[in-house]
CSV table of C-alpha atoms in Angstrom, one decimal:
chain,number,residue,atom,x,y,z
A,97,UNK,CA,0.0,0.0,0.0
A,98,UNK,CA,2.0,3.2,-1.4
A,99,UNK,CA,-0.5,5.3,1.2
A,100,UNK,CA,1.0,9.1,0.9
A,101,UNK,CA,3.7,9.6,-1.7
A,102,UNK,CA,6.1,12.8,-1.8
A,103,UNK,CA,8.9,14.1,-4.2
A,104,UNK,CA,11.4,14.7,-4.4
A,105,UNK,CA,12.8,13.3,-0.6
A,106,UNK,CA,15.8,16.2,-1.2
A,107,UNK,CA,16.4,19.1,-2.9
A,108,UNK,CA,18.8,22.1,-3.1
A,109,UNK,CA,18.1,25.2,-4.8
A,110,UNK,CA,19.7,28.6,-5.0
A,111,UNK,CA,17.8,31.8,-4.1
A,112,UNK,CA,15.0,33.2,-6.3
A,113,UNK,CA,14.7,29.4,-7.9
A,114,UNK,CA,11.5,27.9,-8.3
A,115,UNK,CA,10.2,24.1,-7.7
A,116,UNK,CA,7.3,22.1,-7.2
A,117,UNK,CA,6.8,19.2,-4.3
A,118,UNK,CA,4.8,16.5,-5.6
A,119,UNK,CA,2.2,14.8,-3.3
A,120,UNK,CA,-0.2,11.9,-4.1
A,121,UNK,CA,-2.3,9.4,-1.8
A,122,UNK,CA,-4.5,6.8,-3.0
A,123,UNK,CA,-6.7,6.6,-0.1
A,124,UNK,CA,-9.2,8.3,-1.9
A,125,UNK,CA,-9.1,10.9,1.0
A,126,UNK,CA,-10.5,13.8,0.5
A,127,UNK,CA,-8.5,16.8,2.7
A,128,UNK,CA,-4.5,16.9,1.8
A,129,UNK,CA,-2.5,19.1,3.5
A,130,UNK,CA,1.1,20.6,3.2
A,131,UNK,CA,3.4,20.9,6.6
A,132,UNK,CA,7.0,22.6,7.2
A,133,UNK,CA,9.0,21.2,9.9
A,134,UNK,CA,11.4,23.2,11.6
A,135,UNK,CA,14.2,22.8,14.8
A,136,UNK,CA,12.2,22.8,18.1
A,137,UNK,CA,8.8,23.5,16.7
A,138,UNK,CA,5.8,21.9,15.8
A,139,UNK,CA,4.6,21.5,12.6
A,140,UNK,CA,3.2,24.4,10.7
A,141,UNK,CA,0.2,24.5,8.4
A,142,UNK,CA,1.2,25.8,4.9
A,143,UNK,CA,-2.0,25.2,3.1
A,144,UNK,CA,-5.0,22.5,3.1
A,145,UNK,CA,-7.4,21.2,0.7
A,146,UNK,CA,-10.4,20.1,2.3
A,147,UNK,CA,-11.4,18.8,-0.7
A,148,UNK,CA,-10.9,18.6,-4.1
A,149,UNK,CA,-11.6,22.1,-5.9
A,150,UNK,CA,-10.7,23.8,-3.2
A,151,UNK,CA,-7.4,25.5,-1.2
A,152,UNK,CA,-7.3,27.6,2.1
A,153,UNK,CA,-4.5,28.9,3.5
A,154,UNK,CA,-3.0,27.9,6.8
A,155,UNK,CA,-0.9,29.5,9.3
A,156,UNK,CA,2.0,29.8,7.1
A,157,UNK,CA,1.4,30.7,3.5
A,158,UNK,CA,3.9,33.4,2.7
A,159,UNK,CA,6.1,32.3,-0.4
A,160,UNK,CA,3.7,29.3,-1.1
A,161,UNK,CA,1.1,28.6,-3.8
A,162,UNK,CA,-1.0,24.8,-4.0
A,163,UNK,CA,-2.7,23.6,-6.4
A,164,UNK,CA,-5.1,20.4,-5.9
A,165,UNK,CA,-4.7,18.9,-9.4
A,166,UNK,CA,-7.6,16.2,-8.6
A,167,UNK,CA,-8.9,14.3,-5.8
A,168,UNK,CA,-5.4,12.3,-5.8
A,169,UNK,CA,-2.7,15.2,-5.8
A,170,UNK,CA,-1.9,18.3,-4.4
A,171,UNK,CA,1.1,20.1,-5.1
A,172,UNK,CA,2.9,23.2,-3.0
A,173,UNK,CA,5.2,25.4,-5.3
A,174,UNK,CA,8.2,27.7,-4.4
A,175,UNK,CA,7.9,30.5,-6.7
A,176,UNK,CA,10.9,32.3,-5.4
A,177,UNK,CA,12.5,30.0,-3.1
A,178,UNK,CA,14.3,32.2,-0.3
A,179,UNK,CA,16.5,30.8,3.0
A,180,UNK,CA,13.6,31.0,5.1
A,181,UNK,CA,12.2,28.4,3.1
A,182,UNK,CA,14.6,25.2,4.0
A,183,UNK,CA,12.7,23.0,5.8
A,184,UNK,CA,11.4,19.5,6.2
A,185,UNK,CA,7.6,20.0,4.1
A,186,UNK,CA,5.5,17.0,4.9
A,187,UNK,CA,2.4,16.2,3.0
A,188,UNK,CA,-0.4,14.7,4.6
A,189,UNK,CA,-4.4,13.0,3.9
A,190,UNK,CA,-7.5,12.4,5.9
A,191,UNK,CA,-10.9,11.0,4.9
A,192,UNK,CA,-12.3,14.8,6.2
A,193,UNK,CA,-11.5,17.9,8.0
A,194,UNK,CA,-12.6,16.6,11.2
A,195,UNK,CA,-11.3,14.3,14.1
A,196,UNK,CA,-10.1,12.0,11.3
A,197,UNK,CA,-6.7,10.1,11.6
A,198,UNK,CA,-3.4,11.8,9.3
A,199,UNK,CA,-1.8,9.5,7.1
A,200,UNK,CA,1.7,11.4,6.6
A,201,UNK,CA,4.4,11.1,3.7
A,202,UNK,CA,8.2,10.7,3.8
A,203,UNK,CA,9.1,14.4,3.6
A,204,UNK,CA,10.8,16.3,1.6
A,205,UNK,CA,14.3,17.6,3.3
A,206,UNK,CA,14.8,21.5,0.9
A,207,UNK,CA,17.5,23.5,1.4
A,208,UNK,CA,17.6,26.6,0.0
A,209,UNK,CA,21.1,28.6,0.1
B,1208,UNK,CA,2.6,30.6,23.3
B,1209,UNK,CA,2.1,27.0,21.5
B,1210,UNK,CA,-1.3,25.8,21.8
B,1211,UNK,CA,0.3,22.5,22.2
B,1212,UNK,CA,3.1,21.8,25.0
B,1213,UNK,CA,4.8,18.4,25.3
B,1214,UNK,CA,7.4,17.2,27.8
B,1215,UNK,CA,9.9,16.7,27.9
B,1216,UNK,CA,12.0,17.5,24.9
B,1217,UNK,CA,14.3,15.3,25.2
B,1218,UNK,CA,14.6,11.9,27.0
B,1219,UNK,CA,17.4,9.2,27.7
B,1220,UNK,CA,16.4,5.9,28.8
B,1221,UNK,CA,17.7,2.5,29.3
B,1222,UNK,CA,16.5,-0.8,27.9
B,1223,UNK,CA,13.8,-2.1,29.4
B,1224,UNK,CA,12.6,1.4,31.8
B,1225,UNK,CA,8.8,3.1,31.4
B,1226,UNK,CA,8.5,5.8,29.7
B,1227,UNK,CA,5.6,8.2,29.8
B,1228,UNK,CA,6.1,11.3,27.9
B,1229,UNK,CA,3.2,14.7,28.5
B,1230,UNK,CA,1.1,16.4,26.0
B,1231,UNK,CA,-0.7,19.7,27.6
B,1232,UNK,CA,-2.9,21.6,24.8
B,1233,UNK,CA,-4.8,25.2,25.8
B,1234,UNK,CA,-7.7,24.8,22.9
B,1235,UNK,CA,-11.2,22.4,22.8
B,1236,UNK,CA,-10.7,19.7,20.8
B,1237,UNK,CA,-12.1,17.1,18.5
B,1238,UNK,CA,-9.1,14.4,19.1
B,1239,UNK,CA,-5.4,14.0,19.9
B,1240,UNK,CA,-3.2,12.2,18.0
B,1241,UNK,CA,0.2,10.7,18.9
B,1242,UNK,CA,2.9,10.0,16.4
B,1243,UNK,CA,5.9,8.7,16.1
B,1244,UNK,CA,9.1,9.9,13.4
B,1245,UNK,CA,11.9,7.9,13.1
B,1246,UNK,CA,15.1,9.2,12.1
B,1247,UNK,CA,14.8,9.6,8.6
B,1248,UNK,CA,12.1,11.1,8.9
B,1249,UNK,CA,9.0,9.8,8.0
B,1250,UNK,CA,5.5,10.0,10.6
B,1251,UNK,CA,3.8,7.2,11.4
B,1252,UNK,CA,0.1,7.5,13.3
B,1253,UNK,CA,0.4,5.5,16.7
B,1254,UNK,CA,-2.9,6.5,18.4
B,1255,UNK,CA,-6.0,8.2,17.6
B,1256,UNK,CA,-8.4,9.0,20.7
B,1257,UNK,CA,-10.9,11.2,22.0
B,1258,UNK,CA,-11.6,10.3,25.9
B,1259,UNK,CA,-10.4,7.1,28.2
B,1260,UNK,CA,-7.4,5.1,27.1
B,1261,UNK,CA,-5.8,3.1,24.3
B,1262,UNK,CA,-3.0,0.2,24.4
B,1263,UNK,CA,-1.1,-1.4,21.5
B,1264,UNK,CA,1.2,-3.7,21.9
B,1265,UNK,CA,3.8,-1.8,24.2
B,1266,UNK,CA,2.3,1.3,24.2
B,1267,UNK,CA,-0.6,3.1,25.9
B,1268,UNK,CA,-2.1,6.8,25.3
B,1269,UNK,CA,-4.5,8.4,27.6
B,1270,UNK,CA,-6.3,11.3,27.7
B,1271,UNK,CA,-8.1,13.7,30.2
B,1272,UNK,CA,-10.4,16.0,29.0
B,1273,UNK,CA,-11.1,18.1,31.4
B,1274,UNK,CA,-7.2,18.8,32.4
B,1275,UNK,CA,-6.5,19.0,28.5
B,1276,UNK,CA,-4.0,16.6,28.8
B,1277,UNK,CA,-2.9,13.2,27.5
B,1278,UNK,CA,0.3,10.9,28.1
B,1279,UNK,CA,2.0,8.2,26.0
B,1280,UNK,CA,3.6,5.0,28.1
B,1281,UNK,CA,5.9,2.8,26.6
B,1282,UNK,CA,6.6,-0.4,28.6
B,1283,UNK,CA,10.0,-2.3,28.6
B,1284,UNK,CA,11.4,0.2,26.5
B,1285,UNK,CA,13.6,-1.4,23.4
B,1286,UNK,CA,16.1,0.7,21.5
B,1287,UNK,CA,14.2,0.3,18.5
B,1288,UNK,CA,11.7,2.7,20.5
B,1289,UNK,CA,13.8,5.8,19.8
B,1290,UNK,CA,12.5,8.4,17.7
B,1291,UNK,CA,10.5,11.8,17.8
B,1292,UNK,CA,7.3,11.1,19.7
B,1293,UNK,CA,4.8,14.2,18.3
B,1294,UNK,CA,1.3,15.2,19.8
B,1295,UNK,CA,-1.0,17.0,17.9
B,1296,UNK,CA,-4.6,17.6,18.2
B,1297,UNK,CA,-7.2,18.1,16.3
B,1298,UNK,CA,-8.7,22.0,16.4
B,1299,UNK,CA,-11.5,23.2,13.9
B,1300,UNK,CA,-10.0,22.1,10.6
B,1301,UNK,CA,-7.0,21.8,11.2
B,1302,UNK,CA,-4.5,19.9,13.5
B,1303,UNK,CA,-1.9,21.7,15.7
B,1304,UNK,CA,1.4,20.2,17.0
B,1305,UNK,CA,3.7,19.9,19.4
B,1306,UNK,CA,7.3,20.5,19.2
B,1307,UNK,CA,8.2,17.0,19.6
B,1308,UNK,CA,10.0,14.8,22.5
B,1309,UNK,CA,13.0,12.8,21.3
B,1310,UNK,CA,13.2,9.6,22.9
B,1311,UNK,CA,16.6,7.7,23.0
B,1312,UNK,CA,16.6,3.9,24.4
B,1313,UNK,CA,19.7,2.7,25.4
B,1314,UNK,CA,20.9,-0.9,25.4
């Protein structure tokens, strides 16, 4: 069971690049969401989809665009990529938007120098 | 000031000790989770739960309501047990998180 799938697992870019993470689940869930992890804090809301055709921001959206491509995928693109940005970005799926359990994928470890 | 406090941050244990490891969270909630990540990286979903108690296997997560608060036990603690333990719960639409407690396990 593939579950959560998310590429590319590492990346370097230079300032002012752009890239796209990949993210697919084939849980037929219908919310995906997009996490950064950074050193000593919890992880941050970036943007969710709560389901398909649809995008909210989260707590940290700044830099970020998402698209939800279909009920499968949803992608988070680095226009600009600045040093702020390096981060662990996790992708993650539940059935809905409440009290339902996270299904998480690998990550994606970005530096951006 | 996080709306999700675990302790403690980090924790050193020997093979074979109990481990219990705190969540405090300041907001009404649907559900906690707990989670585990490995080095490496990747997060697993351990537990799920919304009031009492729930044991799998060498671990068990409990939760108080009304003192916001839930704690994860790990009995006869095994090397293999080290990793980030991470509680988050479940808020409106969205999940909140904790900062993490790393858990090493000594032989």
């Amino acid at each position: 069971n593939a579950g959560v799938t998310q590429t590319p697992k590492f990346q370097v870019l230079k300032t002012g690049q752009s890239m796209t993470l990949q993210c697919a689940q084939d849980m037929n869930h219908n919310s995906m969401y997009w996490y950064r992890q950074d050193p000593g804090m919890g992880l941050r809301l970036i943007y969710y989809s709560a389901s398909e055709g649809t995008t909210d921001k989260g707590e940290v959206p700044n830099g970020y665009n998402v698209s939800r491509l279909n009920k499968r995928e949803f992608s988070l693109r680095l226009e600009s990529a600045a040093p702020s940005q390096t981060s662990v970005y996790f992708c993650a799926s539940r059935i809905g938007v409440r009290s339902a359990e996270a299904f998480f994928g690998q990550g994606t470890r970005l530096t951006v120098v | 000031k996080n709306e999700v406090e675990q302790s403690p941050q980090n924790l050193t244990a020997q093979e074979g000790e109990f481990i219990t490891i705190n969540c405090s969270y300041s907001v009404g909630i649907s559900a906690l989770h707990w989670l585990q990540q490995h080095p490496g990286g990747g997060i697993v979903s351990l537990f799920m739960l919304s009031s009492g108690k729930k044991k799998h296997g060498r671990l068990i997560a409990t939760i108080n309501i009304q003192e916001k608060h839930s704690s994860l036990h790990i009995t006869a603690s095994h090397p293999r047990d080290s990793a980030v333990y991470i509680c988050a719960v479940h808020y409106n639409n969205d999940m909140r998180f904790g900062a993490g407690t790393r858990l090493t396990v000594k032989p």
